[in-house]
Coordinates of C-alpha atoms and ligand atoms in Angstrom, one line a residue:
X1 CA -2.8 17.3 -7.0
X2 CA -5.1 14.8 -5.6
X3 CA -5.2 13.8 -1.9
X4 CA -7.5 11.5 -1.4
X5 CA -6.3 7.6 -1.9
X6 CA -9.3 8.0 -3.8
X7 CA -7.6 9.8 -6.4
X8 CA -5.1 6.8 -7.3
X9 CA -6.5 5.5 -10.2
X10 CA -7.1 8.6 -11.9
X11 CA -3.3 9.6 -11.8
X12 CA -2.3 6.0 -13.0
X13 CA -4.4 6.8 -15.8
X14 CA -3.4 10.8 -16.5
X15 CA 0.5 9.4 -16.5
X16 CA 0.4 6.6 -18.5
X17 CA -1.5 9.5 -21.0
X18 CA 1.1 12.3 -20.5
X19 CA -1.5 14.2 -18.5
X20 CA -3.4 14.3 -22.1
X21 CA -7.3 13.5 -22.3
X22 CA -10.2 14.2 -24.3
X23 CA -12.9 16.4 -24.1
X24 CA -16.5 16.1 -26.1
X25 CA -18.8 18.8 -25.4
X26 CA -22.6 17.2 -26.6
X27 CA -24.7 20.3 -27.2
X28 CA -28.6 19.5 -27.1
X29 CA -29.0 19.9 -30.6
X30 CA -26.6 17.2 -31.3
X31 CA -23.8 18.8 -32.6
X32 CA -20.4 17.3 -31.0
X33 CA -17.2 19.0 -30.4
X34 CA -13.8 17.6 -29.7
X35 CA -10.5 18.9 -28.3
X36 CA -7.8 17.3 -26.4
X37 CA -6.5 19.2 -23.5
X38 CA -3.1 19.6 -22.8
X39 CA -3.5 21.9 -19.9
X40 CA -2.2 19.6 -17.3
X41 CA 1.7 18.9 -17.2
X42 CA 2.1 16.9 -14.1
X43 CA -0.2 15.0 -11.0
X44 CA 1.4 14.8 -7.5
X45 CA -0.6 12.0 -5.6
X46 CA -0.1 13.0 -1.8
X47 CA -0.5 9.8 -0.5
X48 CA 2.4 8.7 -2.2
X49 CA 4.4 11.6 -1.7
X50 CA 3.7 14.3 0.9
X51 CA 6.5 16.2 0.6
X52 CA 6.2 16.9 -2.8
X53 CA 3.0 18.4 -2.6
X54 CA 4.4 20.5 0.3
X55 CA 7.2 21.6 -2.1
X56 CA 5.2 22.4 -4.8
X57 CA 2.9 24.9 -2.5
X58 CA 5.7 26.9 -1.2
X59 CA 7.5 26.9 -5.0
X60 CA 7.9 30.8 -5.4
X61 CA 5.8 29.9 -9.1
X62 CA 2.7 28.4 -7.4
X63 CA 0.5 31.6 -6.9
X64 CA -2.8 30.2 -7.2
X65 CA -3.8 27.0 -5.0
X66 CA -7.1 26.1 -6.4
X67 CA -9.8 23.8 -4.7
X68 CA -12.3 21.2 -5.9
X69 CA -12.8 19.2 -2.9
X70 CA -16.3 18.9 -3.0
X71 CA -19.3 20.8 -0.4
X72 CA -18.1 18.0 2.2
X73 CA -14.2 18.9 1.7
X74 CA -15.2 22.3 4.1
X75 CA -15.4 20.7 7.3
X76 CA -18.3 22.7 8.2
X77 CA -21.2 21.9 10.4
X78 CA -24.0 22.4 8.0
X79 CA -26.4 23.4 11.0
X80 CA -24.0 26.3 12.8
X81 CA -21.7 27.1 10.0
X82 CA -18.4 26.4 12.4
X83 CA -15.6 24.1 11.8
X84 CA -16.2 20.6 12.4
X85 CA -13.6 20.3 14.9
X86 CA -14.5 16.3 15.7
X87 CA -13.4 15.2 12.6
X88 CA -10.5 12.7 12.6
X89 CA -8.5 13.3 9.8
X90 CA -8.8 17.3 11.2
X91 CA -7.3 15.8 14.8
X92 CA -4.6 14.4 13.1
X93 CA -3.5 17.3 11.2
X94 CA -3.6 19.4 13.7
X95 CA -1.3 17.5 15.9
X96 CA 0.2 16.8 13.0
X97 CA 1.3 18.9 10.8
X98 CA 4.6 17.6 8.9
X99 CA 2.2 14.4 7.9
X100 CA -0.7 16.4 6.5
X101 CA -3.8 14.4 5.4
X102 CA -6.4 17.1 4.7
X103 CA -6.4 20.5 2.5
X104 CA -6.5 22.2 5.4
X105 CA -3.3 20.8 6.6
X106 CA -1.3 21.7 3.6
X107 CA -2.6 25.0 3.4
X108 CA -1.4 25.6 6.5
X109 CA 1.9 23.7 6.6
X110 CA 2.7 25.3 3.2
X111 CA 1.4 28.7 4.6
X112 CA 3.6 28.2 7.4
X113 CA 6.6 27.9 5.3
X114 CA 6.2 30.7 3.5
X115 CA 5.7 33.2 6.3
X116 CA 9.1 31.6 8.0
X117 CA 10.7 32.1 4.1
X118 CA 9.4 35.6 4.2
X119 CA 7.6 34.8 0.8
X120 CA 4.5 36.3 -0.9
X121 CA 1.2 33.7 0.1
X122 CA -0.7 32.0 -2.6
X123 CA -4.0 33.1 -3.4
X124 CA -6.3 30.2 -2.2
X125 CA -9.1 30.0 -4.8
X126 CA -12.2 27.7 -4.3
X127 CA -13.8 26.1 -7.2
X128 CA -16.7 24.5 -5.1
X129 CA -20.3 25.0 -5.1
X130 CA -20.7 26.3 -1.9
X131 CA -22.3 29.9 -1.3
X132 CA -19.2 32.5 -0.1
X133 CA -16.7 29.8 -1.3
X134 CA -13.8 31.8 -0.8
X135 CA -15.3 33.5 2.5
X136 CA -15.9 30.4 3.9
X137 CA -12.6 28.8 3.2
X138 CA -10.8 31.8 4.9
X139 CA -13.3 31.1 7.8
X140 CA -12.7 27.4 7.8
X141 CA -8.8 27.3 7.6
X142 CA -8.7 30.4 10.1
X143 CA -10.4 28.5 12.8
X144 CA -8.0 25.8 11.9
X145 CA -4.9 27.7 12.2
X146 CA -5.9 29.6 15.3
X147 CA -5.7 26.1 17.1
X148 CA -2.4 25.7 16.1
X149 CA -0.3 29.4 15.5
X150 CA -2.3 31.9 16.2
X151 CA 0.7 34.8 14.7
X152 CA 0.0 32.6 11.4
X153 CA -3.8 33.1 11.5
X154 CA -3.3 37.0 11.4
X155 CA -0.6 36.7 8.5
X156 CA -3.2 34.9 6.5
X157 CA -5.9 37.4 7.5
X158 CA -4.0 40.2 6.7
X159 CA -2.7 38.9 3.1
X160 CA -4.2 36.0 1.4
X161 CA -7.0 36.5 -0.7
X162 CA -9.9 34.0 -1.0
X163 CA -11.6 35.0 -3.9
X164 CA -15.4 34.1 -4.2
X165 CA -16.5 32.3 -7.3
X166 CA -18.9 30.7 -8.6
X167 CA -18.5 27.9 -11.8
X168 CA -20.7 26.3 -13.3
X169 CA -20.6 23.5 -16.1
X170 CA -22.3 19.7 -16.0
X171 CA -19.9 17.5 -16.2
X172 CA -21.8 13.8 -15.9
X173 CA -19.2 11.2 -14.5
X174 CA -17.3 9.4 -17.2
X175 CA -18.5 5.6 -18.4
X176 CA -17.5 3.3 -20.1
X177 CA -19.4 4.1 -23.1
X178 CA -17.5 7.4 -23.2
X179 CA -14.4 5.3 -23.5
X180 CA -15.5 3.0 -26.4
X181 CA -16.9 6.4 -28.3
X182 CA -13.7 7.9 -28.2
X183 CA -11.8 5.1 -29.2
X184 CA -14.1 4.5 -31.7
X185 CA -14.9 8.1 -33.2
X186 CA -11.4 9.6 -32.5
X187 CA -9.4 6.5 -32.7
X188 CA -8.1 8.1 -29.2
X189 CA -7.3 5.1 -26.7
X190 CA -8.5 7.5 -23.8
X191 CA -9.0 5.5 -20.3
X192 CA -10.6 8.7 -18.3
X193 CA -12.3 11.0 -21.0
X194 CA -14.5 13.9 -20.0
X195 CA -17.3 14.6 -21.7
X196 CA -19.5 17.9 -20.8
X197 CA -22.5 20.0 -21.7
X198 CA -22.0 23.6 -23.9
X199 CA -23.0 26.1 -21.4
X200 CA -19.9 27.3 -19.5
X201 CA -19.8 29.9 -16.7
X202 CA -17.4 31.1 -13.9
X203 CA -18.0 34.3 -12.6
X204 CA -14.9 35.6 -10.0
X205 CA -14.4 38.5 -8.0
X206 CA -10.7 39.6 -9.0
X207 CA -8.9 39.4 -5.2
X208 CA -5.8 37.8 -5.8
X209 CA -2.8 37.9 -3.1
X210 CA -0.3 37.8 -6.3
X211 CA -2.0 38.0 -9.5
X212 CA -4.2 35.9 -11.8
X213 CA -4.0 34.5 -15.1
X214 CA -6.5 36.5 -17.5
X215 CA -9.1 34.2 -17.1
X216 CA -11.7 36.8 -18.6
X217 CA -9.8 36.2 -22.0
X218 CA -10.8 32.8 -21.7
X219 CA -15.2 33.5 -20.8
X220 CA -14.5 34.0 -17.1
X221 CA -16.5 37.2 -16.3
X222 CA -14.6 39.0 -13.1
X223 CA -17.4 41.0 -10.8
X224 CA -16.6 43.1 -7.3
X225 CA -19.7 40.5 -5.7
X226 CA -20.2 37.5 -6.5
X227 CA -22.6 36.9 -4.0
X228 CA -26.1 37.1 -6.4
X229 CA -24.6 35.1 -8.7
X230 CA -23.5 31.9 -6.5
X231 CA -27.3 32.4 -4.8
X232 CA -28.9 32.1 -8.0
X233 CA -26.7 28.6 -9.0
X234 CA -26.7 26.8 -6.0
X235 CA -30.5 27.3 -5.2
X236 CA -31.5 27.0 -8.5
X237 CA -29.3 24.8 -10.3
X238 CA -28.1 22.7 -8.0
X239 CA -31.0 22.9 -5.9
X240 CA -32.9 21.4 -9.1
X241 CA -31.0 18.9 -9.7
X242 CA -31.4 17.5 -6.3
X243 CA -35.1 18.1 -6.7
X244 CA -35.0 16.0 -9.8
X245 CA -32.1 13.7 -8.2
X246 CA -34.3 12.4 -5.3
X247 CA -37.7 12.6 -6.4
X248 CA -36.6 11.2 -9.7
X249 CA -34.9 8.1 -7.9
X250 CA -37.7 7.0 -6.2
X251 CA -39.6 7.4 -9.0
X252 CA -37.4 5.0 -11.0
X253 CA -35.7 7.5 -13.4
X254 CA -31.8 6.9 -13.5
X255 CA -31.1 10.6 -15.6
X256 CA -31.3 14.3 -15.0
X257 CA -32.6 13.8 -18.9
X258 CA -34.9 11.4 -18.3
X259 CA -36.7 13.0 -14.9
X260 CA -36.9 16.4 -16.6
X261 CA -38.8 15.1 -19.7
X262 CA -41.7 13.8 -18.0
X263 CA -44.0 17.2 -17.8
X264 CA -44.8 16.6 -13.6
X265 CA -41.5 16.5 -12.9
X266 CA -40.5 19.7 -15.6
X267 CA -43.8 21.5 -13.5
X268 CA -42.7 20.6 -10.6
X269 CA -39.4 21.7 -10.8
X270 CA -40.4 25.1 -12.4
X271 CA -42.8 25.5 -9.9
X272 CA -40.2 24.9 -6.8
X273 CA -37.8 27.6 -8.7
X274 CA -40.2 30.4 -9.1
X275 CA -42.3 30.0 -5.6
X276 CA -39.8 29.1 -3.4
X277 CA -37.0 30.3 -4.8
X278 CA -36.5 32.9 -6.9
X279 CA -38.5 35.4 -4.3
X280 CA -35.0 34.8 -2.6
X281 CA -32.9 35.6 -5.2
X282 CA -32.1 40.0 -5.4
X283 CA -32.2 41.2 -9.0
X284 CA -28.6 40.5 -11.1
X285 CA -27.6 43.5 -13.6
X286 CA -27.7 41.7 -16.7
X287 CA -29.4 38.6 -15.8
X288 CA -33.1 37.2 -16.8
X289 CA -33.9 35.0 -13.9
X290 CA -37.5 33.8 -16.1
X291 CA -34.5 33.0 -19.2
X292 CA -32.3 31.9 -17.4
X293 CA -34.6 28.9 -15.5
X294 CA -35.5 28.0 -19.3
X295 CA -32.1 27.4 -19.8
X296 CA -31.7 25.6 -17.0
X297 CA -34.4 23.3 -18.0
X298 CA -33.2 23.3 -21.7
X299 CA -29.9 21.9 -20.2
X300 CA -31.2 19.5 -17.8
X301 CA -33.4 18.0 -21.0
X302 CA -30.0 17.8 -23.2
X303 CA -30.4 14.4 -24.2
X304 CA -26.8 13.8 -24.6
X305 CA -25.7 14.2 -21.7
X306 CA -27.0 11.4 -19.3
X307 CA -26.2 12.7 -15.9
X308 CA -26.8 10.2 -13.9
X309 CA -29.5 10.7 -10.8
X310 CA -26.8 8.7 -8.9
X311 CA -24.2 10.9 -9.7
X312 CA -26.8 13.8 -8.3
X313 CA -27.4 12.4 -4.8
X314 CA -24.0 11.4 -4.7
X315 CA -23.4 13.4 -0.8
X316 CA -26.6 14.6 -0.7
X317 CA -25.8 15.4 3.5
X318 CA -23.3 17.8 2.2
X319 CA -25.3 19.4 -0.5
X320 CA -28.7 20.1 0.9
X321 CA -28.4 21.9 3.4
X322 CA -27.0 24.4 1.0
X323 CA -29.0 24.1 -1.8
X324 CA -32.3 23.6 -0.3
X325 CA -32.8 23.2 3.5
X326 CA -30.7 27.3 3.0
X327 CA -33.6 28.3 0.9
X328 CA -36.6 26.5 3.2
X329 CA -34.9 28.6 6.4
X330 CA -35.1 31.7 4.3
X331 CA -38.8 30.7 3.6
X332 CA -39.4 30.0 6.6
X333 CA -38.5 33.0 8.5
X334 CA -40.1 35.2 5.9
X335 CA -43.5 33.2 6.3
X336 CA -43.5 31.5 3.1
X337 CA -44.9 28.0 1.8
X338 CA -42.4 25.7 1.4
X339 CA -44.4 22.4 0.6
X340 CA -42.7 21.7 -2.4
X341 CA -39.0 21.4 -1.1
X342 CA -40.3 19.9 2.0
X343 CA -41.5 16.8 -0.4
X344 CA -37.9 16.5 -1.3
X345 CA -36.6 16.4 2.3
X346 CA -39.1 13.7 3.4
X347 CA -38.4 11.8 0.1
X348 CA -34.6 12.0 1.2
X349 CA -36.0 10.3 4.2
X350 CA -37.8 7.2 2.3
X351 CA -34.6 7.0 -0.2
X352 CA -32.3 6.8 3.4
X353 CA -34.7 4.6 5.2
X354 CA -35.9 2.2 2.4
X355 CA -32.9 2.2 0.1
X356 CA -35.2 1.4 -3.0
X357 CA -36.9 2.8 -5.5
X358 CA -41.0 2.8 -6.0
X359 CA -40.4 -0.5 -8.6
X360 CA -38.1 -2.4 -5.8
X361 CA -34.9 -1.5 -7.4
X362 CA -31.9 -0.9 -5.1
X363 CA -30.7 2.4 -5.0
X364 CA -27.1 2.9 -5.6
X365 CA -26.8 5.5 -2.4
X366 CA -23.0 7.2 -1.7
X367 CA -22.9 9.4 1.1
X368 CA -20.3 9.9 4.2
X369 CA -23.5 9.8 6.2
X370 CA -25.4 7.4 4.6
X371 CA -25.7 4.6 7.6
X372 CA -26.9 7.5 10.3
X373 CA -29.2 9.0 7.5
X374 CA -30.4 5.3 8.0
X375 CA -30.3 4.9 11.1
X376 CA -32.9 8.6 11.7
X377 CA -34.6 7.4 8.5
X378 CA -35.7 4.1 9.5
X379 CA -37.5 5.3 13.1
X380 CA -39.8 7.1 10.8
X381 CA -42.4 4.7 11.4
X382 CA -42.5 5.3 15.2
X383 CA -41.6 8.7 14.9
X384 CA -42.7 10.5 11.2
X385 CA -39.9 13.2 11.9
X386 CA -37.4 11.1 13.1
X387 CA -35.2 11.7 10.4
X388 CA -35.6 15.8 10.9
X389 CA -33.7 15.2 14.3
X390 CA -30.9 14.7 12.6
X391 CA -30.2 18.9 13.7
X392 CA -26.8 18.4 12.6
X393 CA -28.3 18.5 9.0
X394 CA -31.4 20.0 9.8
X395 CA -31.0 22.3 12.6
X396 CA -34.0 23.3 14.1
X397 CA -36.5 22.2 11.0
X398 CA -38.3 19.4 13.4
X399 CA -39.6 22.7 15.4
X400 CA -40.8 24.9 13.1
X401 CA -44.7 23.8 13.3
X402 CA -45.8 24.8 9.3
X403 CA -42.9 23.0 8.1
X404 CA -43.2 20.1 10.3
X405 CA -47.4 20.0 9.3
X406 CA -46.4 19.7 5.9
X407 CA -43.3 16.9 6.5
X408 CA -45.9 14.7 8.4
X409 CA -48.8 14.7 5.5
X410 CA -45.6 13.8 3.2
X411 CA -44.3 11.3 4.7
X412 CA -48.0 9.5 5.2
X413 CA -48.2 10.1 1.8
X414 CA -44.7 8.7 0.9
X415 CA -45.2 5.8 3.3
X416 CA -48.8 5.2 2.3
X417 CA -49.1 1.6 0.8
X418 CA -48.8 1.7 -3.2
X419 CA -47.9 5.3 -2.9
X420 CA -46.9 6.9 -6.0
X421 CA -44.5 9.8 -6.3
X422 CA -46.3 11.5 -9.1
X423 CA -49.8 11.1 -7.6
X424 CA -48.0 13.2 -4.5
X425 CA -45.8 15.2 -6.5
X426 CA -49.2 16.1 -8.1
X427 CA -51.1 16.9 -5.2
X428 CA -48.9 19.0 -3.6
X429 CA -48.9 21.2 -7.0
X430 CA -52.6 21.1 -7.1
X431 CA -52.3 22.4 -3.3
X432 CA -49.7 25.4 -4.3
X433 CA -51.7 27.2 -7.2
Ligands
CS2_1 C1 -24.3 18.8 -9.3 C2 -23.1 19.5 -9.8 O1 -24.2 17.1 -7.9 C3 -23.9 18.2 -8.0 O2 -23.4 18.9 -7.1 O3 -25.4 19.5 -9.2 O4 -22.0 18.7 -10.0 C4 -23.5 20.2 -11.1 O5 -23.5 19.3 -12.1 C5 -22.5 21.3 -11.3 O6 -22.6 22.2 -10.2 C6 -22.9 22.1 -12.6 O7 -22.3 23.2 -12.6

């Protein structure tokens, strides 16, 4: 299902295709595999066609709702972790729920249904790459349903599972030479093909309201806490590829391939995982954190898979606060340096405010908040933390004194006439070891 208007294009395309479409999987070495997936058999497009959706979530055969609606999809308040009660689309559905516009709201009115019907729930399984996925999407749609039934609220509580997970596989967007190489290699007229990297994880802790699929057979690994495992993706992972994303932008770079060939940026990013990060990270039975950063390197360098630094800081105000302003808190309140991430945020603040790169290029920026990251961004110059009073994002960074030391010399630095992101990059290293 897709409910976003958003989402339009891509169902034109999967229906004229019979829900088919390709998959190439480019490993580093150059090797290529192909497969066509047949997986999907239909696409209800809610804006068309609310109903349906509704139908299809209280269909005694739908025991699994899963989610990919993105960090920003959780309606959270980054800074207190509560349900973002102010947003529109979240008034409307609670007032209205028959006309449902968000996930929430068709959880709930599908939810509703099937407690009236007496029916089993669905299991409500997150696919997002947010820590506690499945916690925090019981948290989120239980502060949205004790607003409008509270009976309902402790129905869900009492039996639908939210199971925690965390999957991992980098997927760069698709483009149009992905089109032409399919057509051309496969003789496969393919309008939305998906082409991916080899590595493939998704690690799940097996709470289901009415039972599951057996993913494992398929290289899902099931745990009883997922909880190390999520930390150690989204602060590391995802955490470097904003690293790369934003430092990499100004710099000029336009791939995750590209930024994490250059050596500084490889160091730097090496250096950021193991100092201010993976002292966070508790030990993981079977898991080399030293191996499994090379591998994360290894898969950044894949030079077949040109993920664009675009792509990266697509929604960066949804993703930083979990992947790195989390681990600078963490840092913070155990006394720890964090210089290195705390280049990042104040770059975030010259790539909001300035809106180019360090060669004059426009930057191709998407974010919900992009005109008030502008807006903090671009009083920088009366006030160097400006931007860090954004607390909604932020929450109480602009007082932590250290932190805030560190933010001012980098944003002189970053702001400096004919500054160079490699000659700071570089300094701040030099100041680390
Ligand atoms: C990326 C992810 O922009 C992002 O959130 O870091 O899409 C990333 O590619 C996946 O999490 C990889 O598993």
């Amino acid at each position: 299902m897709g409910l976003l208007e958003a989402n339009r294009g891509l169902r034109d395309v999967l229906v004229k295709q019979d829900y088919l479409y390709s998959l190439t999987v480019r490993h580093p070495n150059g090797q290529i595999d192909h497969q066509v997936i047949g997986a999907m058999i239909d696409f209800l497009f809610a804006p068309e066609n609310k109903q349906q959706v509704i139908d299809k979530l209280i269909n005694p055969d739908t025991k699994i709702v899963s989610l990919t609606i993105t960090e920003g999809g959780y309606n959270f308040n980054p800074a207190t972790g509560e349900f973002d009660f102010t947003n529109p689309e979240i008034i409307h559905d609670m007032a209205n729920l028959h006309d449902p516009i968000t996930a929430f709201g068709y959880i709930t009115a599908a939810l509703m249904q099937r407690k009236a019907l007496g029916m089993k729930p669905f299991t409500v399984q997150s696919c997002d790459n947010v820590q506690h996925n499945g916690d925090m999407t019981r948290k989120m749609l239980l502060a949205f349903v004790s607003k409008i039934d509270a009976e309902l609220g402790q129905w869900i509580e009492a039996n639908v599972a939210f199971p925690n997970a965390m999957v991992d596989r980098i997927t760069p967007v698709t483009i149009k030479a992905d089109i032409d190489y399919v057509a051309n290699t496969l003789n496969i007229n393919d309008e939305w093909p998906i082409t991916c990297e080899a590595f493939t994880q998704w690690v799940i802790e097996d709470n289901f309201s009415d039972g599951r699929p057996a993913f494992d057979n398929v290289g899902a690994q099931f745990v009883s806490d997922v909880t190390p495992f999520e930390k150690m993706k989204i602060r590391l992972l995802n955490a470097g590829h904003s690293v790369l994303g934003l430092l990499g932008s100004i710099h000029g770079f336009a791939t995750i391939d590209e930024a994490v060939s250059d050596p500084l940026f490889a160091t730097y990013l090496r250096k950021f995982m193991d100092d201010e990060v993976t002292p966070l990270i508790e030990p993981l039975p079977g898991i080399d954190l030293n191996q499994y950063k090379d591998t994360l390197i290894e898969r950044f360098a894949n030079p077949n898979i040109k993920d664009s630094l675009a792509r990266i800081c697509l929604e960066s105000s949804a993703k930083l606060p979990k992947f790195i302003i989390a681990s600078i808190n963490e840092n913070i309140a155990l006394n720890r340096d964090t210089s290195l991430a705390c280049l990042v945020i104040a770059t975030w603040c010259l790539y909001s405010d300035k809106q180019v790169n360090q060669q004059g290029e426009v930057l191709d920026i998407n974010d919900q908040m992009a005109a008030q990251l502008h807006d903090y961004a671009s009083k920088t110059g009366q006030d160097p933390l400006a931007f860090l009073q954004l607390t909604d994002l932020f929450g109480d960074l602009n007082n932590q004194a250290t932190f805030c030391k560190e933010y001012r010399k980098a944003i002189a630095d970053l702001y400096a006439p004919n500054s160079d992101i490699k000659v700071i990059m570089q300094a701040r290293l030099q100041a680390k070891s």
